mmCIF file of C-alpha atoms and ligand atoms in Angstrom:
data_model
loop_
_atom_site.group_PDB
_atom_site.id
_atom_site.type_symbol
_atom_site.label_atom_id
_atom_site.label_comp_id
_atom_site.label_asym_id
_atom_site.label_seq_id
_atom_site.Cartn_x
_atom_site.Cartn_y
_atom_site.Cartn_z
ATOM 1 C CA UNK A 1 -0.174 -0.201 -0.067
ATOM 2 C CA UNK A 2 1.471 3.531 -1.160
ATOM 3 C CA UNK A 3 0.606 6.726 -2.415
ATOM 4 C CA UNK A 4 -2.760 8.308 -1.802
ATOM 5 C CA UNK A 5 -6.391 7.721 -2.352
ATOM 6 C CA UNK A 6 -9.259 10.334 -2.247
ATOM 7 C CA UNK A 7 -12.714 9.501 -1.739
ATOM 8 C CA UNK A 8 -15.835 11.816 -2.031
ATOM 9 C CA UNK A 9 -19.509 12.107 -0.369
ATOM 10 C CA UNK A 10 -22.205 14.463 -0.719
ATOM 11 C CA UNK A 11 -23.845 16.293 2.299
ATOM 12 C CA UNK A 12 -27.777 16.346 1.980
ATOM 13 C CA UNK A 13 -31.094 18.163 2.906
ATOM 14 C CA UNK A 14 -34.190 16.245 4.078
ATOM 15 C CA UNK A 15 -36.995 17.908 2.097
ATOM 16 C CA UNK A 16 -39.589 15.849 3.981
ATOM 17 C CA UNK A 17 -40.061 12.857 6.491
ATOM 18 C CA UNK A 18 -36.902 13.270 8.660
ATOM 19 C CA UNK A 19 -37.524 11.201 12.378
ATOM 20 C CA UNK A 20 -40.598 9.745 10.994
ATOM 21 C CA UNK A 21 -38.237 7.823 8.261
ATOM 22 C CA UNK A 22 -36.556 6.129 11.555
ATOM 23 C CA UNK A 23 -40.050 4.566 12.404
ATOM 24 C CA UNK A 24 -40.657 3.390 8.795
ATOM 25 C CA UNK A 25 -42.204 6.081 6.784
ATOM 26 C CA UNK A 26 -40.834 7.260 3.516
ATOM 27 C CA UNK A 27 -38.841 10.434 3.260
ATOM 28 C CA UNK A 28 -37.488 12.634 0.423
ATOM 29 C CA UNK A 29 -33.922 14.251 0.488
ATOM 30 C CA UNK A 30 -31.228 15.860 -1.783
ATOM 31 C CA UNK A 31 -27.938 15.632 -2.082
ATOM 32 C CA UNK A 32 -26.191 18.964 -1.666
ATOM 33 C CA UNK A 33 -23.415 20.227 -4.061
ATOM 34 C CA UNK A 34 -21.405 20.465 -1.116
ATOM 35 C CA UNK A 35 -19.857 17.465 0.813
ATOM 36 C CA UNK A 36 -16.605 15.813 2.170
ATOM 37 C CA UNK A 37 -13.104 14.748 0.528
ATOM 38 C CA UNK A 38 -11.138 12.214 2.340
ATOM 39 C CA UNK A 39 -7.489 11.328 1.286
ATOM 40 C CA UNK A 40 -6.346 8.400 2.581
ATOM 41 C CA UNK A 41 -2.235 7.992 3.049
ATOM 42 C CA UNK A 42 -0.254 5.158 4.657
ATOM 43 C CA UNK A 43 1.046 6.495 8.081
ATOM 44 C CA UNK A 44 2.218 4.644 11.232
ATOM 45 C CA UNK A 45 -0.179 4.089 14.067
ATOM 46 C CA UNK A 46 -4.021 3.396 14.400
ATOM 47 C CA UNK A 47 -6.452 4.681 11.554
ATOM 48 C CA UNK A 48 -6.900 8.280 12.191
ATOM 49 C CA UNK A 49 -8.705 11.218 10.680
ATOM 50 C CA UNK A 50 -8.355 15.149 10.985
ATOM 51 C CA UNK A 51 -10.985 17.301 9.253
ATOM 52 C CA UNK A 52 -9.130 21.023 9.584
ATOM 53 C CA UNK A 53 -12.301 22.976 8.568
ATOM 54 C CA UNK A 54 -13.949 21.397 11.442
ATOM 55 C CA UNK A 55 -10.705 21.629 13.495
ATOM 56 C CA UNK A 56 -11.371 18.037 14.486
ATOM 57 C CA UNK A 57 -9.465 15.005 15.241
ATOM 58 C CA UNK A 58 -10.099 11.321 16.141
ATOM 59 C CA UNK A 59 -8.080 8.003 15.863
ATOM 60 C CA UNK A 60 -8.957 4.558 16.928
ATOM 61 C CA UNK A 61 -8.632 3.957 20.572
ATOM 62 C CA UNK A 62 -8.583 7.751 21.644
ATOM 63 C CA UNK A 63 -11.789 7.169 23.481
ATOM 64 C CA UNK A 64 -13.789 9.348 21.421
ATOM 65 C CA UNK A 65 -17.031 8.948 19.459
ATOM 66 C CA UNK A 66 -15.007 9.621 16.401
ATOM 67 C CA UNK A 67 -12.387 6.948 16.999
ATOM 68 C CA UNK A 68 -15.139 4.547 17.882
ATOM 69 C CA UNK A 69 -16.835 5.208 14.460
ATOM 70 C CA UNK A 70 -13.513 4.765 12.575
ATOM 71 C CA UNK A 71 -13.010 1.305 14.209
ATOM 72 C CA UNK A 72 -16.744 0.512 13.149
ATOM 73 C CA UNK A 73 -16.042 1.744 9.761
ATOM 74 C CA UNK A 74 -12.825 -0.258 8.968
ATOM 75 C CA UNK A 75 -13.884 -3.322 10.700
ATOM 76 C CA UNK A 76 -17.124 -3.191 8.413
ATOM 77 C CA UNK A 77 -15.009 -2.785 5.549
ATOM 78 C CA UNK A 78 -12.878 -5.703 6.692
ATOM 79 C CA UNK A 79 -9.736 -3.473 6.646
ATOM 80 C CA UNK A 80 -7.025 -2.948 9.047
ATOM 81 C CA UNK A 81 -7.706 -0.741 11.810
ATOM 82 C CA UNK A 82 -4.082 0.971 11.257
ATOM 83 C CA UNK A 83 -1.505 2.138 8.977
ATOM 84 C CA UNK A 84 -3.740 4.708 7.419
ATOM 85 C CA UNK A 85 -4.267 8.353 8.055
ATOM 86 C CA UNK A 86 -7.113 10.545 6.620
ATOM 87 C CA UNK A 87 -6.945 14.196 5.748
ATOM 88 C CA UNK A 88 -10.605 15.628 4.880
ATOM 89 C CA UNK A 89 -11.582 18.826 3.771
ATOM 90 C CA UNK A 90 -15.206 19.412 4.680
ATOM 91 C CA UNK A 91 -17.364 21.923 3.041
ATOM 92 C CA UNK A 92 -20.409 20.579 4.843
ATOM 93 C CA UNK A 93 -20.586 22.415 8.190
ATOM 94 C CA UNK A 94 -20.777 19.762 10.978
ATOM 95 C CA UNK A 95 -23.838 19.106 13.580
ATOM 96 C CA UNK A 96 -25.958 21.181 11.225
ATOM 97 C CA UNK A 97 -28.466 18.377 10.146
ATOM 98 C CA UNK A 98 -26.638 18.220 6.532
ATOM 99 C CA UNK A 99 -25.350 14.956 6.833
ATOM 100 C CA UNK A 100 -21.828 15.593 7.629
ATOM 101 C CA UNK A 101 -20.989 12.544 9.868
ATOM 102 C CA UNK A 102 -22.521 10.263 6.994
ATOM 103 C CA UNK A 103 -20.761 12.219 4.149
ATOM 104 C CA UNK A 104 -17.546 12.012 6.088
ATOM 105 C CA UNK A 105 -17.820 8.358 6.674
ATOM 106 C CA UNK A 106 -18.677 7.619 2.997
ATOM 107 C CA UNK A 107 -15.613 9.823 1.781
ATOM 108 C CA UNK A 108 -13.502 8.075 4.227
ATOM 109 C CA UNK A 109 -14.671 4.841 3.232
ATOM 110 C CA UNK A 110 -14.130 5.303 -0.405
ATOM 111 C CA UNK A 111 -10.552 6.824 0.229
ATOM 112 C CA UNK A 112 -9.514 3.625 2.347
ATOM 113 C CA UNK A 113 -10.875 1.110 0.046
ATOM 114 C CA UNK A 114 -9.309 2.839 -2.948
ATOM 115 C CA UNK A 115 -6.205 2.967 -1.029
ATOM 116 C CA UNK A 116 -6.340 -0.821 -0.405
ATOM 117 C CA UNK A 117 -7.328 -1.558 -3.678
ATOM 118 C CA UNK A 118 -10.474 -3.098 -2.205
ATOM 119 C CA UNK A 119 -14.154 -3.464 -3.942
ATOM 120 C CA UNK A 120 -16.544 -4.472 -1.425
ATOM 121 C CA UNK A 121 -19.330 -3.153 -3.374
ATOM 122 C CA UNK A 122 -22.243 -0.721 -2.754
ATOM 123 C CA UNK A 123 -24.024 -2.780 -0.241
ATOM 124 C CA UNK A 124 -21.168 -3.375 1.901
ATOM 125 C CA UNK A 125 -20.108 0.223 1.728
ATOM 126 C CA UNK A 126 -23.767 1.370 2.733
ATOM 127 C CA UNK A 127 -23.329 -1.100 5.741
ATOM 128 C CA UNK A 128 -19.891 0.293 6.813
ATOM 129 C CA UNK A 129 -21.347 3.900 6.629
ATOM 130 C CA UNK A 130 -24.081 2.820 9.030
ATOM 131 C CA UNK A 131 -21.808 1.073 11.092
ATOM 132 C CA UNK A 132 -20.127 4.528 11.684
ATOM 133 C CA UNK A 133 -23.717 6.554 11.905
ATOM 134 C CA UNK A 134 -24.614 3.969 14.752
ATOM 135 C CA UNK A 135 -21.785 5.450 17.013
ATOM 136 C CA UNK A 136 -23.117 8.801 16.514
ATOM 137 C CA UNK A 137 -26.736 8.391 16.355
ATOM 138 C CA UNK A 138 -27.944 5.128 17.979
ATOM 139 C CA UNK A 139 -30.600 4.237 15.500
ATOM 140 C CA UNK A 140 -29.998 5.580 12.025
ATOM 141 C CA UNK A 141 -32.423 4.798 9.166
ATOM 142 C CA UNK A 142 -29.805 4.760 6.571
ATOM 143 C CA UNK A 143 -31.363 7.808 4.842
ATOM 144 C CA UNK A 144 -27.849 9.985 5.494
ATOM 145 C CA UNK A 145 -25.870 6.896 4.353
ATOM 146 C CA UNK A 146 -27.913 6.546 1.193
ATOM 147 C CA UNK A 147 -27.903 10.127 -0.047
ATOM 148 C CA UNK A 148 -24.221 10.383 0.792
ATOM 149 C CA UNK A 149 -23.171 7.404 -1.228
ATOM 150 C CA UNK A 150 -25.660 7.950 -4.162
ATOM 151 C CA UNK A 151 -26.277 11.481 -4.211
ATOM 152 C CA UNK A 152 -29.020 13.085 -6.392
ATOM 153 C CA UNK A 153 -32.866 13.293 -5.150
ATOM 154 C CA UNK A 154 -33.926 10.295 -3.347
ATOM 155 C CA UNK A 155 -37.265 8.788 -1.937
ATOM 156 C CA UNK A 156 -35.825 6.468 0.814
ATOM 157 C CA UNK A 157 -37.857 3.780 3.196
ATOM 158 C CA UNK A 158 -35.958 2.109 5.889
ATOM 159 C CA UNK A 159 -35.086 -1.518 4.878
ATOM 160 C CA UNK A 160 -35.952 -0.866 1.106
ATOM 161 C CA UNK A 161 -33.693 0.239 -2.121
ATOM 162 C CA UNK A 162 -33.921 3.873 -2.459
ATOM 163 C CA UNK A 163 -35.652 5.368 -5.410
ATOM 164 C CA UNK A 164 -33.765 7.961 -7.508
ATOM 165 C CA UNK A 165 -36.160 10.668 -8.338
ATOM 166 C CA UNK A 166 -36.503 11.855 -11.858
ATOM 167 C CA UNK A 167 -36.700 15.387 -11.146
ATOM 168 C CA UNK A 168 -34.466 18.221 -10.287
ATOM 169 C CA UNK A 169 -33.449 19.274 -6.530
ATOM 170 C CA UNK A 170 -35.897 22.169 -5.820
ATOM 171 C CA UNK A 171 -34.391 25.863 -5.200
ATOM 172 C CA UNK A 172 -33.887 25.915 -1.167
ATOM 173 C CA UNK A 173 -32.002 28.416 0.739
ATOM 174 C CA UNK A 174 -30.372 26.768 3.869
ATOM 175 C CA UNK A 175 -30.130 28.676 7.273
ATOM 176 C CA UNK A 176 -28.507 27.840 10.219
ATOM 177 C CA UNK A 177 -30.257 28.385 13.545
ATOM 178 C CA UNK A 178 -26.774 29.187 15.334
ATOM 179 C CA UNK A 179 -27.076 26.355 17.463
ATOM 180 C CA UNK A 180 -25.477 22.714 16.803
ATOM 181 C CA UNK A 181 -27.944 20.107 16.094
ATOM 182 C CA UNK A 182 -28.191 17.236 18.255
ATOM 183 C CA UNK A 183 -29.405 14.309 16.263
ATOM 184 C CA UNK A 184 -29.282 11.642 18.903
ATOM 185 C CA UNK A 185 -31.153 13.296 21.451
ATOM 186 C CA UNK A 186 -33.512 14.426 19.091
ATOM 187 C CA UNK A 187 -34.191 10.853 17.715
ATOM 188 C CA UNK A 188 -34.621 9.777 21.360
ATOM 189 C CA UNK A 189 -37.255 12.478 22.035
ATOM 190 C CA UNK A 190 -39.068 11.846 18.884
ATOM 191 C CA UNK A 191 -39.331 8.022 19.683
ATOM 192 C CA UNK A 192 -40.617 8.767 23.200
ATOM 193 C CA UNK A 193 -43.093 11.037 22.187
ATOM 194 C CA UNK A 194 -44.335 8.547 19.585
ATOM 195 C CA UNK A 195 -44.695 5.906 22.317
ATOM 196 C CA UNK A 196 -46.902 8.703 24.426
ATOM 197 C CA UNK A 197 -50.374 8.575 22.628
ATOM 198 C CA UNK A 198 -52.455 7.715 19.720
ATOM 199 C CA UNK A 199 -52.195 11.091 18.511
ATOM 200 C CA UNK A 200 -48.422 10.919 17.895
ATOM 201 C CA UNK A 201 -48.912 7.745 16.070
ATOM 202 C CA UNK A 202 -51.663 9.259 13.630
ATOM 203 C CA UNK A 203 -49.328 12.535 13.384
ATOM 204 C CA UNK A 204 -46.258 9.910 12.426
ATOM 205 C CA UNK A 205 -48.840 8.715 9.676
ATOM 206 C CA UNK A 206 -49.606 12.184 8.356
ATOM 207 C CA UNK A 207 -46.075 12.613 7.918
ATOM 208 C CA UNK A 208 -45.794 9.905 5.687
ATOM 209 C CA UNK A 209 -48.732 11.388 3.540
ATOM 210 C CA UNK A 210 -46.957 14.708 3.227
ATOM 211 C CA UNK A 211 -44.151 12.838 2.018
ATOM 212 C CA UNK A 212 -45.956 11.073 -0.414
ATOM 213 C CA UNK A 213 -47.988 14.189 -1.391
ATOM 214 C CA UNK A 214 -44.595 16.132 -1.842
ATOM 215 C CA UNK A 215 -43.110 13.758 -3.766
ATOM 216 C CA UNK A 216 -46.184 13.908 -6.182
ATOM 217 C CA UNK A 217 -45.790 17.757 -6.186
ATOM 218 C CA UNK A 218 -42.377 17.417 -6.901
ATOM 219 C CA UNK A 219 -42.403 15.496 -9.870
ATOM 220 C CA UNK A 220 -45.289 17.705 -11.169
ATOM 221 C CA UNK A 221 -43.258 20.778 -10.785
ATOM 222 C CA UNK A 222 -45.705 22.192 -8.337
ATOM 223 C CA UNK A 223 -43.691 24.003 -5.705
ATOM 224 C CA UNK A 224 -46.690 25.832 -4.035
ATOM 225 C CA UNK A 225 -48.160 22.527 -3.039
ATOM 226 C CA UNK A 226 -44.437 21.233 -2.209
ATOM 227 C CA UNK A 227 -44.149 24.523 0.037
ATOM 228 C CA UNK A 228 -47.633 23.350 1.769
ATOM 229 C CA UNK A 229 -46.187 20.051 2.604
ATOM 230 C CA UNK A 230 -43.038 21.393 3.773
ATOM 231 C CA UNK A 231 -44.859 23.863 6.348
ATOM 232 C CA UNK A 232 -47.130 21.163 7.774
ATOM 233 C CA UNK A 233 -44.079 18.847 7.866
ATOM 234 C CA UNK A 234 -42.374 21.735 10.291
ATOM 235 C CA UNK A 235 -45.527 22.113 12.375
ATOM 236 C CA UNK A 236 -45.680 18.211 12.909
ATOM 237 C CA UNK A 237 -42.193 17.928 13.727
ATOM 238 C CA UNK A 238 -42.609 20.864 16.305
ATOM 239 C CA UNK A 239 -45.366 18.869 18.019
ATOM 240 C CA UNK A 240 -42.934 15.940 18.478
ATOM 241 C CA UNK A 241 -40.390 18.373 20.215
ATOM 242 C CA UNK A 242 -37.374 18.477 17.647
ATOM 243 C CA UNK A 243 -37.781 22.031 16.724
ATOM 244 C CA UNK A 244 -36.442 24.812 18.816
ATOM 245 C CA UNK A 245 -37.530 28.618 18.888
ATOM 246 C CA UNK A 246 -34.616 29.417 16.631
ATOM 247 C CA UNK A 247 -35.725 27.069 13.941
ATOM 248 C CA UNK A 248 -39.398 28.124 14.238
ATOM 249 C CA UNK A 249 -38.323 31.739 13.758
ATOM 250 C CA UNK A 250 -36.383 31.294 10.779
ATOM 251 C CA UNK A 251 -39.413 29.208 8.951
ATOM 252 C CA UNK A 252 -41.844 32.210 10.243
ATOM 253 C CA UNK A 253 -39.160 34.929 8.682
ATOM 254 C CA UNK A 254 -38.686 32.772 5.648
ATOM 255 C CA UNK A 255 -42.457 32.462 5.066
ATOM 256 C CA UNK A 256 -43.007 36.247 5.744
ATOM 257 C CA UNK A 257 -40.571 36.826 3.110
ATOM 258 C CA UNK A 258 -42.159 34.824 0.294
ATOM 259 C CA UNK A 259 -40.620 31.286 0.535
ATOM 260 C CA UNK A 260 -43.344 29.022 -0.400
ATOM 261 C CA UNK A 261 -42.475 26.509 2.589
ATOM 262 C CA UNK A 262 -39.826 26.369 5.389
ATOM 263 C CA UNK A 263 -39.075 23.395 7.689
ATOM 264 C CA UNK A 264 -36.122 22.241 9.964
ATOM 265 C CA UNK A 265 -34.097 19.871 8.163
ATOM 266 C CA UNK A 266 -32.141 16.496 9.571
ATOM 267 C CA UNK A 267 -32.214 15.799 13.329
ATOM 268 C CA UNK A 268 -33.277 19.103 14.310
ATOM 269 C CA UNK A 269 -33.027 20.293 18.278
ATOM 270 C CA UNK A 270 -30.526 22.910 16.413
ATOM 271 C CA UNK A 271 -28.739 23.027 13.296
ATOM 272 C CA UNK A 272 -30.349 23.925 9.921
ATOM 273 C CA UNK A 273 -33.710 24.927 8.543
ATOM 274 C CA UNK A 274 -34.433 24.888 4.517
ATOM 275 C CA UNK A 275 -36.875 27.318 2.760
ATOM 276 C CA UNK A 276 -38.451 26.555 -0.678
ATOM 277 C CA UNK A 277 -38.559 29.434 -2.969
ATOM 278 C CA UNK A 278 -39.180 29.797 -6.700
ATOM 279 C CA UNK A 279 -36.197 29.603 -8.749
ATOM 280 C CA UNK A 280 -36.086 33.195 -9.895
ATOM 281 C CA UNK A 281 -36.427 34.341 -6.247
ATOM 282 C CA UNK A 282 -33.799 32.488 -4.458
ATOM 283 C CA UNK A 283 -30.870 34.819 -4.446
ATOM 284 C CA UNK A 284 -33.201 37.598 -3.107
ATOM 285 C CA UNK A 285 -34.689 35.518 -0.480
ATOM 286 C CA UNK A 286 -31.061 34.608 0.728
ATOM 287 C CA UNK A 287 -30.134 38.167 0.540
ATOM 288 C CA UNK A 288 -33.293 38.977 2.700
ATOM 289 C CA UNK A 289 -33.048 36.453 5.398
ATOM 290 C CA UNK A 290 -29.169 37.281 5.692
ATOM 291 C CA UNK A 291 -30.509 41.214 6.196
ATOM 292 C CA UNK A 292 -32.956 39.933 8.740
ATOM 293 C CA UNK A 293 -30.325 38.377 10.877
ATOM 294 C CA UNK A 294 -30.546 34.954 9.624
ATOM 295 C CA UNK A 295 -27.275 32.684 9.026
ATOM 296 C CA UNK A 296 -27.800 31.563 5.352
ATOM 297 C CA UNK A 297 -25.239 28.686 4.848
ATOM 298 C CA UNK A 298 -26.105 28.582 0.848
HETATM 299 C C1 MEV B 1 -30.999 12.776 10.458
HETATM 300 O O1 MEV B 1 -30.388 13.385 9.078
HETATM 301 C C2 MEV B 1 -32.341 12.015 9.880
HETATM 302 C C3 MEV B 1 -32.902 11.599 10.783
HETATM 303 O O2 MEV B 1 -34.253 11.121 10.285
HETATM 304 C C4 MEV B 1 -32.501 10.072 11.612
HETATM 305 C C5 MEV B 1 -32.316 9.120 10.665
HETATM 306 O O3 MEV B 1 -32.919 9.039 9.855
HETATM 307 O O4 MEV B 1 -31.383 8.459 10.903
HETATM 308 C C6 MEV B 1 -33.257 12.348 12.477
#
């Protein structure tokens, strides 16, 4: 093993269906043009990763979650857990609900297998990213891993083959609440709420309906009704307790400024919100949100 091998994977924005997807409902998600690139190089010692833009380091055996995730990734790929260092460039911010951990794991996995000259196949790659995600999030549906590895616009249901949708990614403004996302905590809170009442189960099913309606709108080019589904999805997520006042505020401001729909995206409890807008208004909405004090990611 010598030289260097580079792997790349995309970040993601969930258009509809996060959290409910953990419990068997479908979700729609789009790969972002920003992601993570990881260069794998031979090095002494246990497998390690450095992400300069996150000021983040982890190595197998260092006692960190990142170290355990790396170990899970290497073991799942059947690779030696030592002798390689990963240097990653991340365009996607960490802990923002934009799939940064899956993108890093997928990029690292691709770099590692290319360096080792191995070809485990897509199913094994997916399992490896899931093994890493399990360390961070406990009970990942697989949505983030699927989008990181496949890219594009996907309809995803846990345990089923993802479906690539024949539609363009709709125009979105992605905004950060200024607070770090806390996916594990939010996934646990959602699951507890789900067990609390029959109403919660009805709301879970309603999110599934919104995903199907949103998919139809997207495929039919009807951004107005997609926006309505996005708005209601946010209200449902807020009922489950995974929004925050900062995320609610971004959504209200975006709607006041003319967004067709706005919701939190990803795990929530912090992190990002998305605002759907007509293509010709995207730049203006982003500028107006920034002027209203909202942190625009892209
Ligand atoms: C996190 O990006 C999406 C969640 O639905 C969790 C998951 O699907 O594993 C909140």
